[in-house]
Coordinates of C-alpha atoms in Angstrom, one line a residue:
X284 CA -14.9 -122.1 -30.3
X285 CA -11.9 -121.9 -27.6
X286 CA -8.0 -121.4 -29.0
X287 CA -6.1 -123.9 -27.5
X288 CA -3.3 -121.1 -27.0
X289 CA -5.8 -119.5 -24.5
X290 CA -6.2 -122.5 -22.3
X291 CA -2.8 -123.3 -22.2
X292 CA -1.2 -120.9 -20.0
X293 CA -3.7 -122.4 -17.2
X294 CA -3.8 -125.4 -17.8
X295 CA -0.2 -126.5 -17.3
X296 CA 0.6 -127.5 -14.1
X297 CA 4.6 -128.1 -12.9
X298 CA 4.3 -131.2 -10.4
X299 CA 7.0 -130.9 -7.9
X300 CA 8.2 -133.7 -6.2
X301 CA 6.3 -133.9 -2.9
X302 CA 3.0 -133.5 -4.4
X303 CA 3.2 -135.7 -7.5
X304 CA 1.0 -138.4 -4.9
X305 CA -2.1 -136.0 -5.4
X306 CA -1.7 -137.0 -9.4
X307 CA -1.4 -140.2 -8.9
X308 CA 1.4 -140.8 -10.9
X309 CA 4.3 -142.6 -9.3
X310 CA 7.6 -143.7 -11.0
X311 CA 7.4 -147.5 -12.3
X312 CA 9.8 -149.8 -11.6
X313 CA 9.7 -152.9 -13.7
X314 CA 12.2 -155.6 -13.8
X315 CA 14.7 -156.2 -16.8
X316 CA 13.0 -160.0 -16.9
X317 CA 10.0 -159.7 -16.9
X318 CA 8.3 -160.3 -21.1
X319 CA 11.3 -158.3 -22.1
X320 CA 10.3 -154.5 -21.0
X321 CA 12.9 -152.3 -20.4
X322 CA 13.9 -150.6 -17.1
X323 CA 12.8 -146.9 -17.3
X324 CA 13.3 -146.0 -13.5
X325 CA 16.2 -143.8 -14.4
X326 CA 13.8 -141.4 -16.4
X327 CA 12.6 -140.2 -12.9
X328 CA 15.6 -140.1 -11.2
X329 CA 16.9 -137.4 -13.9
X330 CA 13.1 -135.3 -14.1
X331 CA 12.7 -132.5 -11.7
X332 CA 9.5 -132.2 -12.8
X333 CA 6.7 -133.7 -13.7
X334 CA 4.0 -131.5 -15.9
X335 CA 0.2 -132.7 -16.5
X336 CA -1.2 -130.8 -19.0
X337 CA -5.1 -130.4 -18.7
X338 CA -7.0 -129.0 -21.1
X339 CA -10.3 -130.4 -20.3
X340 CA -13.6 -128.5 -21.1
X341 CA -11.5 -126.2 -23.1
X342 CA -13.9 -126.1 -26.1
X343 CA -11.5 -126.9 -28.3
X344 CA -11.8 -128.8 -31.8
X345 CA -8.8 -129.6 -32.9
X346 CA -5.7 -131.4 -31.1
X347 CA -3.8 -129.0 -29.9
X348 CA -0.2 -130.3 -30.7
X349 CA 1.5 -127.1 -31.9
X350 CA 0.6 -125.8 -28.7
X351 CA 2.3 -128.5 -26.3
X352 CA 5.2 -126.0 -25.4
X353 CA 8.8 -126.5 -24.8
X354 CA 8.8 -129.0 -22.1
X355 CA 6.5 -131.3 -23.9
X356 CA 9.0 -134.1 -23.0
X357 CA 7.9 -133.7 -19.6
X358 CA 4.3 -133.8 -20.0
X359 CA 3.6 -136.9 -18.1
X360 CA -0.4 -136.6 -17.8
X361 CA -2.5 -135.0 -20.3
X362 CA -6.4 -134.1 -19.8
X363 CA -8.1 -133.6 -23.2
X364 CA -11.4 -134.8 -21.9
X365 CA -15.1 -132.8 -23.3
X366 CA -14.0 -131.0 -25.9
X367 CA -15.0 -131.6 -30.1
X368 CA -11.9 -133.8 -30.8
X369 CA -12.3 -135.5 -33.7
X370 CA -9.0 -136.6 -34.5
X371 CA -5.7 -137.5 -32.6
X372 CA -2.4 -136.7 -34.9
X373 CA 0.2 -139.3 -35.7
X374 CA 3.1 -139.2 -34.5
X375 CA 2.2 -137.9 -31.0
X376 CA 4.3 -140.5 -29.1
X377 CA 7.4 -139.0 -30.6
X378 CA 6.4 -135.1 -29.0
X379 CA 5.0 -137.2 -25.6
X380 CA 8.1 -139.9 -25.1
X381 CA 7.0 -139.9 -21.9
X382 CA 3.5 -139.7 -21.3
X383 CA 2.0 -142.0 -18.7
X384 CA -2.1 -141.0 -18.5
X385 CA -3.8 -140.3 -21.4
X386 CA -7.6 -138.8 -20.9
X387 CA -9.8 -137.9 -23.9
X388 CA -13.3 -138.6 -22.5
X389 CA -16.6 -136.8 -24.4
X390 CA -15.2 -136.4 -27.3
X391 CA -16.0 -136.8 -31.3
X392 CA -13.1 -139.1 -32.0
X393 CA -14.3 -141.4 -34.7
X394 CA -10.4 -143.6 -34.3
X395 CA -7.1 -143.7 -33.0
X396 CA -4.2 -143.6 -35.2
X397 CA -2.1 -146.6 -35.8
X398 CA 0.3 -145.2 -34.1
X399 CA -0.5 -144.8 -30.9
X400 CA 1.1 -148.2 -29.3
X401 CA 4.0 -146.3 -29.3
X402 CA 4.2 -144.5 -26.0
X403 CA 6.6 -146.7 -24.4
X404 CA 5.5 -145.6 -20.5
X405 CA 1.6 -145.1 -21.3
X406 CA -0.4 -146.3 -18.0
X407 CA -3.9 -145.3 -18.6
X408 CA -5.8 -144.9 -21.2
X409 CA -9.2 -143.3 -21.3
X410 CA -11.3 -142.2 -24.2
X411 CA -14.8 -143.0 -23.1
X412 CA -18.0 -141.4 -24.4
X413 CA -16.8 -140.9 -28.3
X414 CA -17.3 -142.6 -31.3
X415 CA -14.8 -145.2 -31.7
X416 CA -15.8 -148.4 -33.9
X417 CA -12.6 -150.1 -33.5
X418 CA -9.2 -149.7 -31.2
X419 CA -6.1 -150.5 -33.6
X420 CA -4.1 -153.2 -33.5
X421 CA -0.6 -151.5 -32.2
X422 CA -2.7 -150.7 -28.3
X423 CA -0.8 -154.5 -27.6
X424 CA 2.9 -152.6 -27.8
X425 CA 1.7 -150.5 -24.5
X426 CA 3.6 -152.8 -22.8
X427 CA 3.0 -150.8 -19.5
X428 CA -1.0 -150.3 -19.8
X429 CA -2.4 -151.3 -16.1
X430 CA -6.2 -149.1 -17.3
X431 CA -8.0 -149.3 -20.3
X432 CA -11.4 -147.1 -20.5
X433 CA -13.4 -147.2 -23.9
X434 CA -17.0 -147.0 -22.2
X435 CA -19.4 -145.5 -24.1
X436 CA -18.4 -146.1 -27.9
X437 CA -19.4 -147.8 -30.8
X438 CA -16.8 -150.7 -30.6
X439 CA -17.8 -153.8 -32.2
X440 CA -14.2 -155.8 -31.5
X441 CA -11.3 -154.8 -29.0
X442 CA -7.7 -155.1 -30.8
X443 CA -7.3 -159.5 -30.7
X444 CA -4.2 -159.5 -29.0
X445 CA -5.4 -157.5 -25.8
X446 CA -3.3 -160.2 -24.3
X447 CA 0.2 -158.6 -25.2
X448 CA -1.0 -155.9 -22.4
X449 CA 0.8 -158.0 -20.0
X450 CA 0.4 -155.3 -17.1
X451 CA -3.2 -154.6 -17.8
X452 CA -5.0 -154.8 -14.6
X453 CA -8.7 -152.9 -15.2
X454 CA -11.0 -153.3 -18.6
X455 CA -13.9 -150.7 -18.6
X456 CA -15.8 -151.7 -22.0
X457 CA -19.3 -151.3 -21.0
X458 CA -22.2 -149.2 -23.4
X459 CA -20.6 -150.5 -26.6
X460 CA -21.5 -153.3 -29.3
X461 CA -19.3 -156.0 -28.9
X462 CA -20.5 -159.4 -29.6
X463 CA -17.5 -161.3 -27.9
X464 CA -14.2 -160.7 -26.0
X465 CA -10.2 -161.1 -27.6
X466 CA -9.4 -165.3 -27.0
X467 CA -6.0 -163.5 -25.6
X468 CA -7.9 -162.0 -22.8
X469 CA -6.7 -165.0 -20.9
X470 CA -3.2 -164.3 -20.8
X471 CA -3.8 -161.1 -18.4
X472 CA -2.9 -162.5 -15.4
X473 CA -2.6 -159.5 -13.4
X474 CA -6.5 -158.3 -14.5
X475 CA -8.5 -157.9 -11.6
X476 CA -11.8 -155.5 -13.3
X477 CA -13.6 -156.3 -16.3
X478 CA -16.7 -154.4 -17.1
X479 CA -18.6 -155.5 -19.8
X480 CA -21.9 -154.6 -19.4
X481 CA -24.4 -153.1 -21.9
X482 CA -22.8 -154.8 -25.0
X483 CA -24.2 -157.9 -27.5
X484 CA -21.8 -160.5 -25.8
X485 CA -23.7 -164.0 -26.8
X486 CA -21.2 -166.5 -25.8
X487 CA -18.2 -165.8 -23.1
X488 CA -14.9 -167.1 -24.3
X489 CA -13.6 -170.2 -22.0
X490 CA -10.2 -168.5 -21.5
X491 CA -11.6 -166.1 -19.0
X492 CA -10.6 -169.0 -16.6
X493 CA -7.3 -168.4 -17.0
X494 CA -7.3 -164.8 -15.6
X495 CA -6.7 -165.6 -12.5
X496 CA -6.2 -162.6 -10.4
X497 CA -10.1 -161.2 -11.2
X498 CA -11.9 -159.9 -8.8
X499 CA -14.6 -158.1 -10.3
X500 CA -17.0 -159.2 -13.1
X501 CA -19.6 -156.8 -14.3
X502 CA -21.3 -158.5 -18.0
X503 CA -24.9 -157.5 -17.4
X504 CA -27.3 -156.7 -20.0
X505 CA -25.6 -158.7 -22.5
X506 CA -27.2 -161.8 -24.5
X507 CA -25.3 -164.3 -22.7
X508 CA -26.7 -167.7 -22.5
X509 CA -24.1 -170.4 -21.1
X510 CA -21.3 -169.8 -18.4
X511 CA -18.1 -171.7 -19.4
X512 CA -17.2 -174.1 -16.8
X513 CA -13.4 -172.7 -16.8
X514 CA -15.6 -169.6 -15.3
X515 CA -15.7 -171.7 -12.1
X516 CA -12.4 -172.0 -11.8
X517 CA -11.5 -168.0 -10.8
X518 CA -10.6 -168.4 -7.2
X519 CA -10.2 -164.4 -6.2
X520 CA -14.3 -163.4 -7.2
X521 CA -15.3 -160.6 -5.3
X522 CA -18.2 -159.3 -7.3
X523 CA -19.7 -160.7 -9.9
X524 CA -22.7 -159.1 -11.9
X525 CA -24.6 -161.4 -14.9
X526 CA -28.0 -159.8 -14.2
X527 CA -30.2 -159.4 -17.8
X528 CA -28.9 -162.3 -19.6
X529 CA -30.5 -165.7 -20.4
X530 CA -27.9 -167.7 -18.1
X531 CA -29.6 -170.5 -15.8
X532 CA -26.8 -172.7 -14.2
X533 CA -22.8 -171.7 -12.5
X534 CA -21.6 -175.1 -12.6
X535 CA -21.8 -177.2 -9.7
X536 CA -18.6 -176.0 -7.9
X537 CA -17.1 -172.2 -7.5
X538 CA -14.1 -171.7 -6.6
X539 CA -14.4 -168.5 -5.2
X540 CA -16.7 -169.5 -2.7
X541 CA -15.1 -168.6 0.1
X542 CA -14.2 -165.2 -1.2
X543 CA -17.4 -163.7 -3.5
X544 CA -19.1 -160.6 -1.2
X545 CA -21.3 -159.2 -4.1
X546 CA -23.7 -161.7 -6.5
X547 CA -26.3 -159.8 -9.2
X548 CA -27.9 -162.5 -11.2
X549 CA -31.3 -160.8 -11.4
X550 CA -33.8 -161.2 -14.8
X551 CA -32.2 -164.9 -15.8
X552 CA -32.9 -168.3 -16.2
X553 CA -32.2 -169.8 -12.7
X554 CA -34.7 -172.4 -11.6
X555 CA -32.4 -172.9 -8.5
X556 CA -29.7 -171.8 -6.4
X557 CA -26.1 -173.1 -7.2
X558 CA -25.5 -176.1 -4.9
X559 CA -22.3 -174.2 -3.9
X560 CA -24.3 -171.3 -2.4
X561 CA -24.3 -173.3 0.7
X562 CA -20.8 -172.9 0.7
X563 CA -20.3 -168.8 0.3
X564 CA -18.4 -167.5 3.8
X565 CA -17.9 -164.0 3.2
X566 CA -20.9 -162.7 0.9
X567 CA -22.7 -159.7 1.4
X568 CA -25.2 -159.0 -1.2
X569 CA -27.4 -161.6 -2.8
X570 CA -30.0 -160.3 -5.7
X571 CA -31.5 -163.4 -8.1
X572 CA -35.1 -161.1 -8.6
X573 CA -37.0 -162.1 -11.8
X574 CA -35.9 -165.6 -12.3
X575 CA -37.9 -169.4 -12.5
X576 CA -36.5 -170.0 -9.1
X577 CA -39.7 -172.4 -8.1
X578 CA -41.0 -174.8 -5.4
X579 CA -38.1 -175.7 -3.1
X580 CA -35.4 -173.2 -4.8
X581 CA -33.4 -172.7 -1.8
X582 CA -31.8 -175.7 -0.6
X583 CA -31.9 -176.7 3.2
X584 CA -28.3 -176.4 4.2
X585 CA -28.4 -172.3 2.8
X586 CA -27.9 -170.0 6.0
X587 CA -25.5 -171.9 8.0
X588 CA -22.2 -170.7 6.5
X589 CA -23.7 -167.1 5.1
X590 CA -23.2 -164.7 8.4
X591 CA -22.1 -161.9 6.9
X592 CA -24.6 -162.0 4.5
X593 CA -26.6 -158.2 4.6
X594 CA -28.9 -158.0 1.5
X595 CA -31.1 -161.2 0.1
X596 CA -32.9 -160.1 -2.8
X597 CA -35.4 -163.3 -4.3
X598 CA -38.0 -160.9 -5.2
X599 CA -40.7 -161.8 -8.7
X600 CA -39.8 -165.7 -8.3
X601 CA -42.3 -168.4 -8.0
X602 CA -41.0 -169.9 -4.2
X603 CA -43.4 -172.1 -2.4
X604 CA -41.1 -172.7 0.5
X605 CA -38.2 -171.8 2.6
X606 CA -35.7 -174.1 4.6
X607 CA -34.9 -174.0 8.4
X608 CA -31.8 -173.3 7.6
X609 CA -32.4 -170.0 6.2
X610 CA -33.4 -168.8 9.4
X611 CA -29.7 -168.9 10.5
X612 CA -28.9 -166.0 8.3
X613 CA -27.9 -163.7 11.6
X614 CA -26.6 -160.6 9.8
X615 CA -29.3 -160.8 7.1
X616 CA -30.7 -156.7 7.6
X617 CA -32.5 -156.9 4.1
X618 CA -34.9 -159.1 2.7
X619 CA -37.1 -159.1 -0.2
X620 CA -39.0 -161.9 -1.2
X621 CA -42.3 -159.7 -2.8
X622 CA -42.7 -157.9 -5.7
X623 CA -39.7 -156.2 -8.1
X624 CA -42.0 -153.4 -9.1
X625 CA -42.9 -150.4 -7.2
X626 CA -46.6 -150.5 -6.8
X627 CA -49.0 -153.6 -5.5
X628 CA -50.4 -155.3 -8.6
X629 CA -54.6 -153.7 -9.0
X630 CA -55.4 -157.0 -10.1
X631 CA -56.4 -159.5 -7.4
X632 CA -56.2 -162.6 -10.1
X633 CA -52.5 -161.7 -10.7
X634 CA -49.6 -161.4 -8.1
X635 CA -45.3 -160.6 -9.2
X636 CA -44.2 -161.8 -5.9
X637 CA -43.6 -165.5 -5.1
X638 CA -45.7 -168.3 -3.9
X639 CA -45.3 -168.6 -0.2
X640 CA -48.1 -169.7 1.6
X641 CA -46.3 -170.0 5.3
X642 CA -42.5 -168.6 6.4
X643 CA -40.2 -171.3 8.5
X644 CA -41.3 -171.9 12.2
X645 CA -38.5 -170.5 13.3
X646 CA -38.2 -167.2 11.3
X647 CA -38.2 -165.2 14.3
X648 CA -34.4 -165.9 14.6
X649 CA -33.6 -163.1 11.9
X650 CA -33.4 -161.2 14.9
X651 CA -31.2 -158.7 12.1
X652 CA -33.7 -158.0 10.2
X653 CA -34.6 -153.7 9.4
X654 CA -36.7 -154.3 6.1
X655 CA -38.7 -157.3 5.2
X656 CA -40.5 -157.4 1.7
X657 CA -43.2 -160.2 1.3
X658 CA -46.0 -158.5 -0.5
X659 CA -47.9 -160.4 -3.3
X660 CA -47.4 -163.9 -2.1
X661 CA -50.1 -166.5 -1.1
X662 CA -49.6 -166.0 3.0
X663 CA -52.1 -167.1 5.2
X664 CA -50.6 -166.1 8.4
X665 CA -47.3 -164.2 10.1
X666 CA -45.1 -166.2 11.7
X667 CA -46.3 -165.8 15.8
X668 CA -43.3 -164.5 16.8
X669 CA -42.7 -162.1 14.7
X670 CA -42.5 -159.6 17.9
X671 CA -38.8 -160.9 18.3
X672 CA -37.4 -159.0 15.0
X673 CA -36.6 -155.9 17.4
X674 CA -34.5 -154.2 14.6
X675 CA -37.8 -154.3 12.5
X676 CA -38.3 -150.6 10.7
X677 CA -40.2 -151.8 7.4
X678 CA -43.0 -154.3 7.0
X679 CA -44.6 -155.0 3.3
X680 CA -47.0 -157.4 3.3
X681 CA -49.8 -156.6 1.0
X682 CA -51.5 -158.5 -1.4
X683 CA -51.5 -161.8 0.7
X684 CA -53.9 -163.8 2.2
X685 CA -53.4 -162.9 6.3
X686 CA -56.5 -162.4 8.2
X687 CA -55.4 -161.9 11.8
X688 CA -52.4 -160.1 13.2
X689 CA -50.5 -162.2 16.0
X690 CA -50.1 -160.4 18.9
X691 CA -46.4 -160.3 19.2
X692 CA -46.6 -158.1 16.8
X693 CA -47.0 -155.3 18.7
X694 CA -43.8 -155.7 20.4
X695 CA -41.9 -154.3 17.5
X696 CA -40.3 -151.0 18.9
X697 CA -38.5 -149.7 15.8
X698 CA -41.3 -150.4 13.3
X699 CA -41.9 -147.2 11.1
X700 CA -43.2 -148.4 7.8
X701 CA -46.6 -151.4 8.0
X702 CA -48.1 -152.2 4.8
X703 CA -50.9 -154.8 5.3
X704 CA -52.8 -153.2 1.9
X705 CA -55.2 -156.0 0.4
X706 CA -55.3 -158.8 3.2
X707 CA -58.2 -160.0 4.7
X708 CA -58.0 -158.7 7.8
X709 CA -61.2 -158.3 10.3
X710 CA -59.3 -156.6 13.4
X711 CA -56.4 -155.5 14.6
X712 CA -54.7 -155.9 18.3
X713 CA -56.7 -154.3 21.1
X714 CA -52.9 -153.1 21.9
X715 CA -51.9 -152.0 18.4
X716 CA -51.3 -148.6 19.2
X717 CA -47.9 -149.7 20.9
X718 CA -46.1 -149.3 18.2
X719 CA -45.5 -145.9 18.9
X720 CA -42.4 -145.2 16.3
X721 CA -44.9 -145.9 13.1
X722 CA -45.0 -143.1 10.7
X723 CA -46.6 -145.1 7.2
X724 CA -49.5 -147.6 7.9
X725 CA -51.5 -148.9 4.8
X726 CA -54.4 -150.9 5.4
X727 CA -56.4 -150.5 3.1
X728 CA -58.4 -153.0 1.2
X729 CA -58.9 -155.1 4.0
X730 CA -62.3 -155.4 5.7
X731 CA -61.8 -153.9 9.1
X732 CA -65.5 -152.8 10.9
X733 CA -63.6 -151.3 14.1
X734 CA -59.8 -149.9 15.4
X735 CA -58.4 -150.4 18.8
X736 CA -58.5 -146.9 20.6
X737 CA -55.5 -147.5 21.6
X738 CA -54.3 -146.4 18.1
X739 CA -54.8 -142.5 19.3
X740 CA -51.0 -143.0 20.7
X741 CA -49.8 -142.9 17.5
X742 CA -48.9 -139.4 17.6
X743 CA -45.6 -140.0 15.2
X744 CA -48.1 -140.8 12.3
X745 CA -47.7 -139.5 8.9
X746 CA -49.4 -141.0 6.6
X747 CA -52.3 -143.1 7.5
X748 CA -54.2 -145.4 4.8
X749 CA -58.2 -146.7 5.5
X750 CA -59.3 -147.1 1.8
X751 CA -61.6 -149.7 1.3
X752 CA -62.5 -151.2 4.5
X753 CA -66.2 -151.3 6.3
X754 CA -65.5 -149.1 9.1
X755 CA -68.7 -147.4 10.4
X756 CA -67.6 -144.6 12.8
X757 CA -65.1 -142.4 12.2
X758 CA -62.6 -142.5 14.4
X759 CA -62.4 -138.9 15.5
X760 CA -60.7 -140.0 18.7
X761 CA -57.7 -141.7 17.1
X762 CA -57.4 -139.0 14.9
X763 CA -57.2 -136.2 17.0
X764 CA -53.5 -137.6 18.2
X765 CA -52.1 -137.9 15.1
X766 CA -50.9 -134.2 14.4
X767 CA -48.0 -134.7 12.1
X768 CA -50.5 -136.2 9.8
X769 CA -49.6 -135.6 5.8
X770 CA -52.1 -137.9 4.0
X771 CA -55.1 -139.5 4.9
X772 CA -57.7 -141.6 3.1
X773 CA -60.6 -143.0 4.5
X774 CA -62.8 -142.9 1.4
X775 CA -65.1 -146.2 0.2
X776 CA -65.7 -147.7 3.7
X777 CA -69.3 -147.7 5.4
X778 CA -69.4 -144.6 7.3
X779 CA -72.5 -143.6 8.8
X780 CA -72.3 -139.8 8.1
X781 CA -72.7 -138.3 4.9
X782 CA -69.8 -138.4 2.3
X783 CA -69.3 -134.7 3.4
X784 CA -68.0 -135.0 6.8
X785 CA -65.1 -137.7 6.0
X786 CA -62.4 -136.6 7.7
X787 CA -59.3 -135.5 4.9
X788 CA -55.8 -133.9 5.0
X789 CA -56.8 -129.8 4.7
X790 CA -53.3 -127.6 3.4
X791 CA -53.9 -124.0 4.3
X792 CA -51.3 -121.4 3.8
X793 CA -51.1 -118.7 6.6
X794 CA -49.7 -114.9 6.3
X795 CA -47.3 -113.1 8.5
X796 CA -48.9 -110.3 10.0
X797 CA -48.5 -107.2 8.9
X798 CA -45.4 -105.0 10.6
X799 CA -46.4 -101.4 10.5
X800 CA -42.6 -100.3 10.9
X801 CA -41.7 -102.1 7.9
X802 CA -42.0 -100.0 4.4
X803 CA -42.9 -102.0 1.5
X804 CA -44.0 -105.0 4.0
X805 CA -44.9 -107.6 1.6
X806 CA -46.8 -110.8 3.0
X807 CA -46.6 -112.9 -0.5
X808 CA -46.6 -116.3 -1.4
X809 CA -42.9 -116.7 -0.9
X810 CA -43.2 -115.4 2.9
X811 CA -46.2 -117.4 3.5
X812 CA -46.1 -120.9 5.7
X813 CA -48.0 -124.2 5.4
X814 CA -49.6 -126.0 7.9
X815 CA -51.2 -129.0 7.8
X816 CA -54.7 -129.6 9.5
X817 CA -58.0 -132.1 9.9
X818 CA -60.9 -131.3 8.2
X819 CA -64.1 -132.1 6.3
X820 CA -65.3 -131.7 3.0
X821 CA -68.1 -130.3 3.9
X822 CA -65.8 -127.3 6.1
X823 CA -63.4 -126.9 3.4
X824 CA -66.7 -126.0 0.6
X825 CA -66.9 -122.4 0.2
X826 CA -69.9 -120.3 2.0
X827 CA -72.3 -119.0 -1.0
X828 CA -72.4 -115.1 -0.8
X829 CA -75.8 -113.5 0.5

């Protein structure tokens, strides 16, 4: 266990003038009028110094107040964070009258004392990762609190009149056990972050409307069930994150429409989109995966006013169709409309993507486009211009129903990544080995009886996947360009050679030579290199002894 009187000597740090910036602590001016706080500008104008005092990590146990020195009174900032705290002393506003930032992250604090409302120019408050069950009632005197952290506690209520923290601007109360949020959170009109996530929140309280400068909401992985409509009424929404709750309807008008860059609503209740999607200007990132959104989900009318929007995640829905207008998404670089787990379903009686049987005519306008996701639908064919996606890297379409490959889509000249696993696929392009930039291509589980030689100018191939098909020659000749190949499998098709000579990835390790001039030369493991080459089973089984 560390002695606080060791650390200190360290640990305190004089904050001259020029560089108080770099601690983020700035003087605050607040007006004489405003919900009767006092002026305290002058303190600054008569403080040399500022000190922080950071005794962080210090393996301390106990608060170390007799240990706060002389100059106490201008200890502005103190760090108590990971250490065995169990207990803050009363009283401590009266040896820090002018503390502003208070840190006592990873600690074993079970409460804070009644007291502690008392510092008169406390700014921030952090004491995250301990084991607080309740915050007491006096927090609402810190008349000048603009950050409150209390992540990762045990807090089953927040003190009810949060609201008296007129200045409050960011609430970080995620990873604890509250069931519902203060009434009086409504009167903080200058909160712009609330992060509630990983709590037991069932209902949200219908005064949340009334904070109107919030721009971020993060209550995922709560039990929430029903959005107030007052919810609709926050105009400044940048972000807002509801994913892993039991929430299935917005309202039918946002007012933050034309502001909201960031929506998670993934593993509801949706069976739609919000008529006022149509109407989002500036969003970014879209992620509804794991919902009921069904049949015609996605009204014609979406795509029109949505240019900026990057990332559309719809994946594990039940979607039979898209609209035109959804084409006319001309930033979209990101879309995933397949399955939300990793690997294809083994079942072919069971699918987690969506229902799509066709994409929109003109889906060859999403010109944008760097991933597309579609796997584990009910596709019968790619759109035929699917060449015109130029920005195209990765293609996942496995587990559908597609048996023939337009011929635009050799055109694709950034395509890296082709999954076609588990189509129904006969052939492929005489011209398929165009596509000169692909370094994945999985086509297994389809029931291909030739390639196309022209797939030996694929030399930038890496992994290459044949499983299951009803090829009959092996295709020595494609192979033999493909030297930067790292897995191969051509297993279960119907070659006509013995199992024996089915061409597999071979890893042999190679040894530097020996250097005569060298004492001790040692040519171990460690030295040795790896190279990668083409091989049979039946070369790679050991020669019995004579």
């Amino acid at each position: 266990m560390g002695n606080p009187e060791d650390a200190f000597p360290q640990s305190v740090h004089t904050v001259p003038n020029s560089e108080r910036e770099n601690y983020k602590i700035e003087p605050t001016h607040i007006n004489k009028s405003s919900e009767g706080i006092v002026n305290n500008s002058n303190y600054y104008d008569d403080q040399k110094d500022k000190i922080v005092l950071d005794l962080s990590s210090s393996l301390v146990s106990e608060f170390p107040g007799n240990h706060l020195g002389s100059n106490c009174t201008h200890i502005v900032h103190l760090n108590i964070d990971y250490n065995d705290i169990c207990e803050i002393p009363n009283g401590l506003s009266s040896q820090l009258p002018n503390l502003q930032i208070f840190q006592a992250d990873g600690n074993e604090l079970l409460k804070l004392p009644d007291d502690f409302g008392d510092f008169q120019f406390l700014r921030k408050l952090c004491i995250c990762e301990n084991r607080l069950k309740s915050l007491p009632e006096s927090l609402m005197n810190l008349k000048n609190l603009q950050l409150l952290k209390v992540s990762s506690n045990s807090l089953r209520q927040l003190h009810s009149e949060i609201g008296q923290n007129f200045l409050l601007e960011e609430l970080h109360v995620e990873e604890n056990k509250l069931k519902r949020l203060p009434a009086t959170l409504g009167l903080l009109k200058h909160l712009h972050t609330l992060i509630a996530s990983d709590n037991r929140i069932e209902q949200l309280i219908t005064t949340i409307g009334e904070c109107e400068n919030l721009k971020v909401v993060d209550l995922s992985r709560n039990r929430i069930n029903q959005i107030p409509q007052s919810f609709g009424h926050l105009s400044k929404l940048t972000r807002i994150d509801l994913s892993e709750n039991k929430v299935c309807d917005l309202g039918e008008q946002f007012a933050s429409c034309s502001s909201l860059e960031s929506i998670f609503l993934d593993l509801n209740m949706f069976a739609k989109f919000p008529q006022w999607f149509q109407d989002l200007e500036k969003v970014q990132e879209i992620s509804m995966k794991s919902n009921d959104l069904g049949g015609a989900a996605v009204p014609e009318g979406f795509g029109f006013k949505s240019q900026d929007l990057r990332i559309l995640d719809l994946r594990g829905n039940i979607i039979e169709v898209l609209p035109k207008s959804f084409c006319h998404l001309s930033s979209l670089k990101v879309l995933m409309l397949g399955t939300p787990l990793e690997y294809l379903e083994r079942s072919p009686n069971f699918q987690n993507g969506n229902w799509l049987r066709f994409l929109p005519d003109n889906f060859h306008l999403l010109t944008s486009l760097t991933k597309l996701c579609v796997e584990e639908n009910q596709l019968l064919a790619l759109p035929e211009r699917i060449g015109d996606l130029v920005n195209l890297e990765e293609f996942y379409f496995g587990s559908n129903m597609i048996d023939e490959i337009p011929a635009s889509f050799t055109k694709l000249p950034s395509l890296k990544i082709c999954q076609l696993s588990k189509n129904r696929l006969k052939r492929l392009p005489d011209d398929f080995g165009a596509l000169t930039t692909l370094s994945e291509l999985y086509l297994d589980s389809n029931v291909l009886r030739t390639l196309p030689s022209s797939m030996s100018r694929l030399v930038n191939m890496e992994i290459f996947d044949l499983t299951e098909n009803k090829l009959r020659d092996v295709p020595w000749g494609i192979l033999a360009g493909m030297r930067k190949l790292k897995a191969l499998n051509m297993f279960f098709n119907k070659f006509e050679v013995p199992y024996s000579e089915i061409p597999y990835i071979i890893k042999k390790t190679h040894y530097a030579e020996r250097n005569p001039e060298l004492k001790n030369n040692w040519r171990g493991r460690n030295n040795a290199s790896m190279t990668v080459v083409l091989g049979t089973q039946e070369e790679n089984t050991p020669t019995p002894d004579k």
